[in-house]
GROMACS .gro file of C-alpha atoms in nm:
model
   53
    1UNK     CA    1   0.000   0.000   0.000
    2UNK     CA    2   0.281   0.242   0.072
    3UNK     CA    3   0.426   0.179  -0.273
    4UNK     CA    4   0.088   0.243  -0.431
    5UNK     CA    5   0.068   0.574  -0.243
    6UNK     CA    6   0.428   0.654  -0.346
    7UNK     CA    7   0.556   0.662   0.012
    8UNK     CA    8   0.866   0.499   0.155
    9UNK     CA    9   0.721   0.454   0.505
   10UNK     CA   10   0.460   0.199   0.610
   11UNK     CA   11   0.192   0.360   0.826
   12UNK     CA   12  -0.063   0.215   1.067
   13UNK     CA   13  -0.330   0.263   0.802
   14UNK     CA   14  -0.131   0.039   0.565
   15UNK     CA   15  -0.125  -0.233   0.830
   16UNK     CA   16  -0.498  -0.197   0.893
   17UNK     CA   17  -0.566  -0.237   0.521
   18UNK     CA   18  -0.353  -0.551   0.515
   19UNK     CA   19  -0.530  -0.724   0.808
   20UNK     CA   20  -0.886  -0.605   0.737
   21UNK     CA   21  -1.010  -0.952   0.630
   22UNK     CA   22  -0.883  -1.137   0.937
   23UNK     CA   23  -1.107  -1.044   1.229
   24UNK     CA   24  -0.877  -1.188   1.498
   25UNK     CA   25  -0.566  -1.021   1.359
   26UNK     CA   26  -0.758  -0.697   1.308
   27UNK     CA   27  -0.863  -0.701   1.675
   28UNK     CA   28  -0.503  -0.750   1.789
   29UNK     CA   29  -0.375  -0.466   1.568
   30UNK     CA   30  -0.651  -0.228   1.679
   31UNK     CA   31  -0.589  -0.307   2.047
   32UNK     CA   32  -0.216  -0.241   2.006
   33UNK     CA   33  -0.285   0.084   1.821
   34UNK     CA   34  -0.517   0.204   2.099
   35UNK     CA   35  -0.250   0.123   2.356
   36UNK     CA   36   0.020   0.309   2.162
   37UNK     CA   37  -0.208   0.608   2.100
   38UNK     CA   38  -0.291   0.633   2.470
   39UNK     CA   39   0.080   0.638   2.561
   40UNK     CA   40   0.181   0.926   2.337
   41UNK     CA   41   0.068   1.280   2.418
   42UNK     CA   42  -0.184   1.448   2.192
   43UNK     CA   43  -0.004   1.690   1.967
   44UNK     CA   44  -0.119   1.902   1.677
   45UNK     CA   45  -0.053   1.742   1.339
   46UNK     CA   46   0.230   1.893   1.141
   47UNK     CA   47   0.130   2.100   0.840
   48UNK     CA   48   0.135   1.909   0.513
   49UNK     CA   49   0.446   1.956   0.305
   50UNK     CA   50   0.404   2.084  -0.046
   51UNK     CA   51   0.525   1.871  -0.334
   52UNK     CA   52   0.785   2.008  -0.567
   53UNK     CA   53   0.725   1.969  -0.936
   0.00000   0.00000   0.00000
């Protein structure tokens, strides 16, 4: 998915797309994501970078 989106980094959304058909694996991934999100402080998202042509 990251290659399709022309990114070099795999994001959590890429992982969720990969495991979306396996309910048990999806539950494990979502639980881990909730745990990780609760550990990090809420911060404002960085402004989007503009692409150079």
